[in-house]
CSV table of C-alpha atoms in Angstrom, one decimal:
chain,number,residue,atom,x,y,z
R,237,UNK,CA,7.0,-16.4,-17.6
R,238,UNK,CA,10.8,-15.5,-17.2
R,239,UNK,CA,12.4,-12.2,-16.2
R,240,UNK,CA,10.6,-8.9,-17.6
R,241,UNK,CA,12.4,-5.6,-17.9
R,242,UNK,CA,10.2,-2.2,-17.6
R,243,UNK,CA,11.5,1.4,-18.0
R,244,UNK,CA,12.1,2.7,-14.6
R,245,UNK,CA,13.7,5.2,-12.7
R,246,UNK,CA,16.5,5.6,-11.7
R,247,UNK,CA,17.5,2.4,-14.3
R,248,UNK,CA,15.3,-0.4,-15.6
R,249,UNK,CA,13.4,-3.0,-13.2
R,250,UNK,CA,13.7,-6.7,-13.6
R,251,UNK,CA,11.4,-9.3,-12.2
R,252,UNK,CA,10.2,-12.1,-12.5
R,253,UNK,CA,6.1,-12.5,-11.5
R,254,UNK,CA,6.4,-16.0,-10.7
R,255,UNK,CA,8.5,-14.5,-7.6
R,256,UNK,CA,7.1,-10.8,-7.7
R,257,UNK,CA,3.9,-9.9,-5.7
R,258,UNK,CA,2.0,-7.0,-5.8
R,259,UNK,CA,1.7,-5.2,-2.4
R,260,UNK,CA,-1.5,-3.5,-2.2
R,261,UNK,CA,-1.3,-0.9,1.0
R,262,UNK,CA,-4.3,0.6,2.9
R,263,UNK,CA,-6.6,1.0,-0.1
R,264,UNK,CA,-8.9,1.0,2.6
R,265,UNK,CA,-12.4,3.1,3.1
R,266,UNK,CA,-11.3,4.5,5.8
R,267,UNK,CA,-8.7,6.9,4.2
R,268,UNK,CA,-10.0,6.7,0.7
R,269,UNK,CA,-13.9,7.6,1.0
R,270,UNK,CA,-15.6,10.5,2.9
R,271,UNK,CA,-16.6,10.2,6.5
R,272,UNK,CA,-13.3,8.3,7.1
R,273,UNK,CA,-10.2,9.0,8.8
R,274,UNK,CA,-8.7,10.7,6.5
R,275,UNK,CA,-11.0,13.2,6.3
R,276,UNK,CA,-11.5,13.5,10.1
R,277,UNK,CA,-7.9,15.3,10.0
R,278,UNK,CA,-8.7,17.6,7.2
R,279,UNK,CA,-7.7,16.0,3.9
R,280,UNK,CA,-9.3,15.7,0.6
R,281,UNK,CA,-9.9,12.1,-0.2
R,282,UNK,CA,-10.5,13.2,-3.9
R,283,UNK,CA,-7.1,12.9,-4.2
R,284,UNK,CA,-6.7,9.3,-3.0
R,285,UNK,CA,-10.2,8.6,-5.3
R,286,UNK,CA,-8.1,9.7,-8.5
R,287,UNK,CA,-5.5,6.5,-8.5
R,288,UNK,CA,-8.1,3.9,-8.2
R,289,UNK,CA,-8.9,3.2,-12.4
R,290,UNK,CA,-5.3,3.0,-12.3
R,291,UNK,CA,-5.0,0.0,-9.5
R,292,UNK,CA,-8.0,-1.6,-10.7
R,293,UNK,CA,-6.0,-1.8,-14.1
R,294,UNK,CA,-2.8,-3.2,-12.5
R,295,UNK,CA,-4.6,-5.4,-9.9
R,296,UNK,CA,-6.9,-7.0,-13.1
R,297,UNK,CA,-3.9,-7.6,-15.2
R,298,UNK,CA,-1.5,-8.9,-11.9
R,299,UNK,CA,-5.1,-11.5,-11.9
R,300,UNK,CA,-5.0,-11.9,-15.5
R,301,UNK,CA,-0.7,-13.6,-14.0
R,302,UNK,CA,-2.1,-15.9,-11.6
R,303,UNK,CA,0.5,-14.5,-9.4
R,304,UNK,CA,0.6,-13.4,-5.4
R,305,UNK,CA,-1.7,-10.4,-4.5
R,306,UNK,CA,-1.2,-9.1,-1.3
R,307,UNK,CA,-3.7,-6.1,0.4
R,308,UNK,CA,-2.9,-4.7,3.6
R,309,UNK,CA,-5.5,-2.5,6.1
R,310,UNK,CA,-3.8,-0.4,9.3
R,311,UNK,CA,-6.4,-1.9,11.5
R,312,UNK,CA,-6.5,-2.4,15.3
R,313,UNK,CA,-7.7,-4.6,17.9
R,314,UNK,CA,-10.9,-3.7,19.2
R,315,UNK,CA,-9.7,-3.0,22.3
R,316,UNK,CA,-7.4,-0.6,21.0
R,317,UNK,CA,-4.4,-3.2,22.8
R,318,UNK,CA,-2.1,-2.7,20.0
R,319,UNK,CA,-2.3,1.3,19.4
R,320,UNK,CA,0.2,3.0,21.7
R,321,UNK,CA,-1.2,6.5,23.1
R,322,UNK,CA,1.4,7.8,21.3
R,323,UNK,CA,-0.4,7.3,17.9
R,324,UNK,CA,-3.5,7.7,19.2
R,325,UNK,CA,-3.3,11.0,20.7
R,326,UNK,CA,-1.3,12.8,18.4
R,327,UNK,CA,-2.9,15.9,16.7
R,328,UNK,CA,-6.2,17.3,16.9
R,329,UNK,CA,-8.3,15.2,14.7
R,330,UNK,CA,-12.1,15.5,14.6
R,331,UNK,CA,-12.1,11.7,15.3
R,332,UNK,CA,-9.2,9.9,16.7
R,333,UNK,CA,-8.2,5.9,16.2
R,334,UNK,CA,-11.1,3.6,17.9
R,335,UNK,CA,-13.4,7.0,18.2
R,336,UNK,CA,-17.3,5.9,16.3
R,337,UNK,CA,-17.5,8.0,12.8
R,338,UNK,CA,-19.5,7.6,9.5
R,339,UNK,CA,-18.4,4.1,8.6
R,340,UNK,CA,-18.0,2.8,12.9
R,341,UNK,CA,-15.1,2.8,15.1
R,342,UNK,CA,-12.3,4.5,12.9
R,343,UNK,CA,-9.4,2.0,12.0
R,344,UNK,CA,-10.9,-0.7,14.0
R,345,UNK,CA,-10.7,-4.4,12.7
R,346,UNK,CA,-13.9,-5.9,11.3
R,347,UNK,CA,-15.6,-2.1,10.7
R,348,UNK,CA,-17.2,-1.1,7.5
R,349,UNK,CA,-14.7,1.7,7.4
R,350,UNK,CA,-11.5,-0.6,7.6
R,351,UNK,CA,-12.7,-2.6,4.8
R,352,UNK,CA,-10.8,-2.3,1.3
R,353,UNK,CA,-12.6,0.1,-1.2
R,354,UNK,CA,-15.2,-2.2,-3.1
R,355,UNK,CA,-13.3,-1.7,-6.7
R,356,UNK,CA,-10.1,-3.2,-5.1
R,357,UNK,CA,-11.9,-5.7,-2.9
R,358,UNK,CA,-9.6,-8.9,-2.4
R,359,UNK,CA,-10.6,-12.3,-4.0
R,360,UNK,CA,-10.1,-15.6,-2.2
R,361,UNK,CA,-7.0,-16.6,-1.9
R,362,UNK,CA,-5.1,-13.2,-1.7
R,363,UNK,CA,-3.0,-12.0,1.2
R,364,UNK,CA,-5.4,-9.9,3.7
R,365,UNK,CA,-2.6,-8.3,6.2
R,366,UNK,CA,-4.4,-6.3,9.4
R,367,UNK,CA,-1.0,-3.8,10.5
R,368,UNK,CA,-1.3,-2.1,13.9
R,369,UNK,CA,1.7,-0.1,12.4
R,370,UNK,CA,2.6,2.5,9.3
R,371,UNK,CA,4.7,-0.5,7.9
R,372,UNK,CA,3.1,-3.9,6.4
R,373,UNK,CA,5.6,-5.8,7.9
R,374,UNK,CA,6.0,-4.5,11.3
R,375,UNK,CA,4.2,-7.0,13.6
R,376,UNK,CA,3.0,-9.3,10.5
R,377,UNK,CA,3.2,-12.6,9.2
R,378,UNK,CA,3.9,-10.7,6.0
R,379,UNK,CA,7.5,-11.8,5.5
R,380,UNK,CA,7.4,-15.0,6.3
R,381,UNK,CA,4.2,-15.6,4.1
R,382,UNK,CA,6.2,-14.2,1.0
R,383,UNK,CA,8.8,-16.4,1.8
R,384,UNK,CA,7.1,-19.7,2.0
R,385,UNK,CA,5.9,-18.3,-2.1
R,386,UNK,CA,9.2,-17.7,-2.9
R,387,UNK,CA,8.6,-13.7,-3.5
R,388,UNK,CA,11.9,-11.5,-4.1
R,389,UNK,CA,10.2,-8.8,-5.3
R,390,UNK,CA,7.8,-6.5,-5.0
R,391,UNK,CA,5.4,-4.0,-7.1
R,392,UNK,CA,3.9,-1.5,-4.5
R,393,UNK,CA,0.9,0.7,-4.9
R,394,UNK,CA,-1.7,2.1,-2.2
R,395,UNK,CA,-1.6,5.3,0.0
R,396,UNK,CA,-0.4,7.1,1.4
R,397,UNK,CA,3.0,7.6,-0.5
R,398,UNK,CA,4.9,9.2,2.6
R,399,UNK,CA,3.5,7.5,5.3
R,400,UNK,CA,2.4,3.7,4.8
R,401,UNK,CA,3.9,3.5,1.6
R,402,UNK,CA,6.9,4.4,2.1
R,403,UNK,CA,7.6,3.2,5.4
R,404,UNK,CA,6.8,-0.4,3.8
R,405,UNK,CA,9.1,0.3,1.0
R,406,UNK,CA,11.8,0.7,3.8
R,407,UNK,CA,10.6,-2.1,5.4
R,408,UNK,CA,11.1,-4.5,2.1
R,409,UNK,CA,14.2,-3.0,1.0
R,410,UNK,CA,15.7,-4.3,4.8
R,411,UNK,CA,14.0,-7.6,4.0
R,412,UNK,CA,16.3,-7.7,0.7
R,413,UNK,CA,12.7,-7.4,-1.8
R,414,UNK,CA,13.9,-5.4,-4.9
R,415,UNK,CA,10.9,-2.8,-4.9
R,416,UNK,CA,8.6,-0.8,-7.7
R,417,UNK,CA,6.7,1.8,-6.9
R,418,UNK,CA,3.8,2.9,-9.5
R,419,UNK,CA,4.0,6.8,-9.1
R,420,UNK,CA,0.1,6.9,-10.7
R,421,UNK,CA,-1.1,4.2,-8.5
R,422,UNK,CA,0.0,6.1,-5.4
R,423,UNK,CA,-0.7,9.4,-3.8
R,424,UNK,CA,-0.6,11.8,-1.0
R,425,UNK,CA,-3.1,14.5,0.3
R,426,UNK,CA,-0.2,16.8,0.1
R,427,UNK,CA,1.5,16.9,-3.4
R,428,UNK,CA,5.1,18.0,-2.4
R,429,UNK,CA,5.1,14.6,0.1
R,430,UNK,CA,4.3,12.4,-2.7
R,431,UNK,CA,7.2,13.9,-5.1
R,432,UNK,CA,9.9,14.1,-2.0
R,433,UNK,CA,8.9,10.6,-1.6
R,434,UNK,CA,9.7,9.2,-5.1
R,435,UNK,CA,13.1,11.5,-5.4
R,436,UNK,CA,13.9,9.6,-2.0
R,437,UNK,CA,12.8,6.1,-2.7
R,438,UNK,CA,15.0,6.3,-6.6
R,439,UNK,CA,18.1,8.5,-5.0
R,440,UNK,CA,21.6,7.2,-5.0
R,441,UNK,CA,20.9,4.2,-7.4
R,442,UNK,CA,17.4,3.0,-6.3
R,443,UNK,CA,18.9,3.2,-2.4
R,444,UNK,CA,15.1,2.3,-1.6
R,445,UNK,CA,13.6,1.1,-4.9
R,446,UNK,CA,12.2,1.7,-8.5
R,447,UNK,CA,9.6,3.9,-9.6
R,448,UNK,CA,8.2,4.0,-12.9
R,449,UNK,CA,4.3,4.4,-14.4
R,450,UNK,CA,1.6,1.6,-14.6
R,451,UNK,CA,1.7,1.7,-18.4
R,452,UNK,CA,5.1,0.5,-18.3
R,453,UNK,CA,3.9,-2.5,-16.2
R,454,UNK,CA,1.2,-2.9,-18.3
R,455,UNK,CA,2.7,-2.7,-21.8
R,456,UNK,CA,5.5,-5.5,-20.4
R,457,UNK,CA,2.2,-7.7,-19.3
R,458,UNK,CA,0.7,-7.3,-22.5
R,459,UNK,CA,-1.9,-5.3,-21.1
R,460,UNK,CA,-3.6,-1.8,-22.9
R,461,UNK,CA,-2.6,1.0,-20.5
């Protein structure tokens, strides 16, 4: 498959699927399901659950292409040696990182709550990244893995829009990737934060990246929206 062009904001996004990865940020139970870290912070996780069908449709279409898929999880070692106090002790949540919750220890690698939700569970051969920070490139080997595969473009979805998604977008932009964020495949606990992030990403001629609905991508891939 050669270059594809889809309508996006602020202008068309052109990409070759052979050199593009679908990057799915932190669609894990701790953020999306009741009883996890997101809910312990007082958030309505149903807002994040609402994007799952759109994410499923995109993931299935991308898998049909046989193109590169990357899943990330915000995850810390059991000894929390990679979780600085400035992160763990921030605010006054009901549960902190490392505490025992209904789905095991919060944001600890290997715990049930730290797994990707079943609807988007990784398949063998797909890249899985455990990241100790908000960005997908911080203290991970993601950049090197993408370079080995000749990836130049990223199509991004996941949560939350203004935190881990936006951080990963900015990290990717600094490393030279052209990034498209699928607006109905990302969500925040705060509608105003999502809207502001989409505007910031696309401002000044796509200073960080492009934004488009998943229907635009599915249409270019020949899939029903």
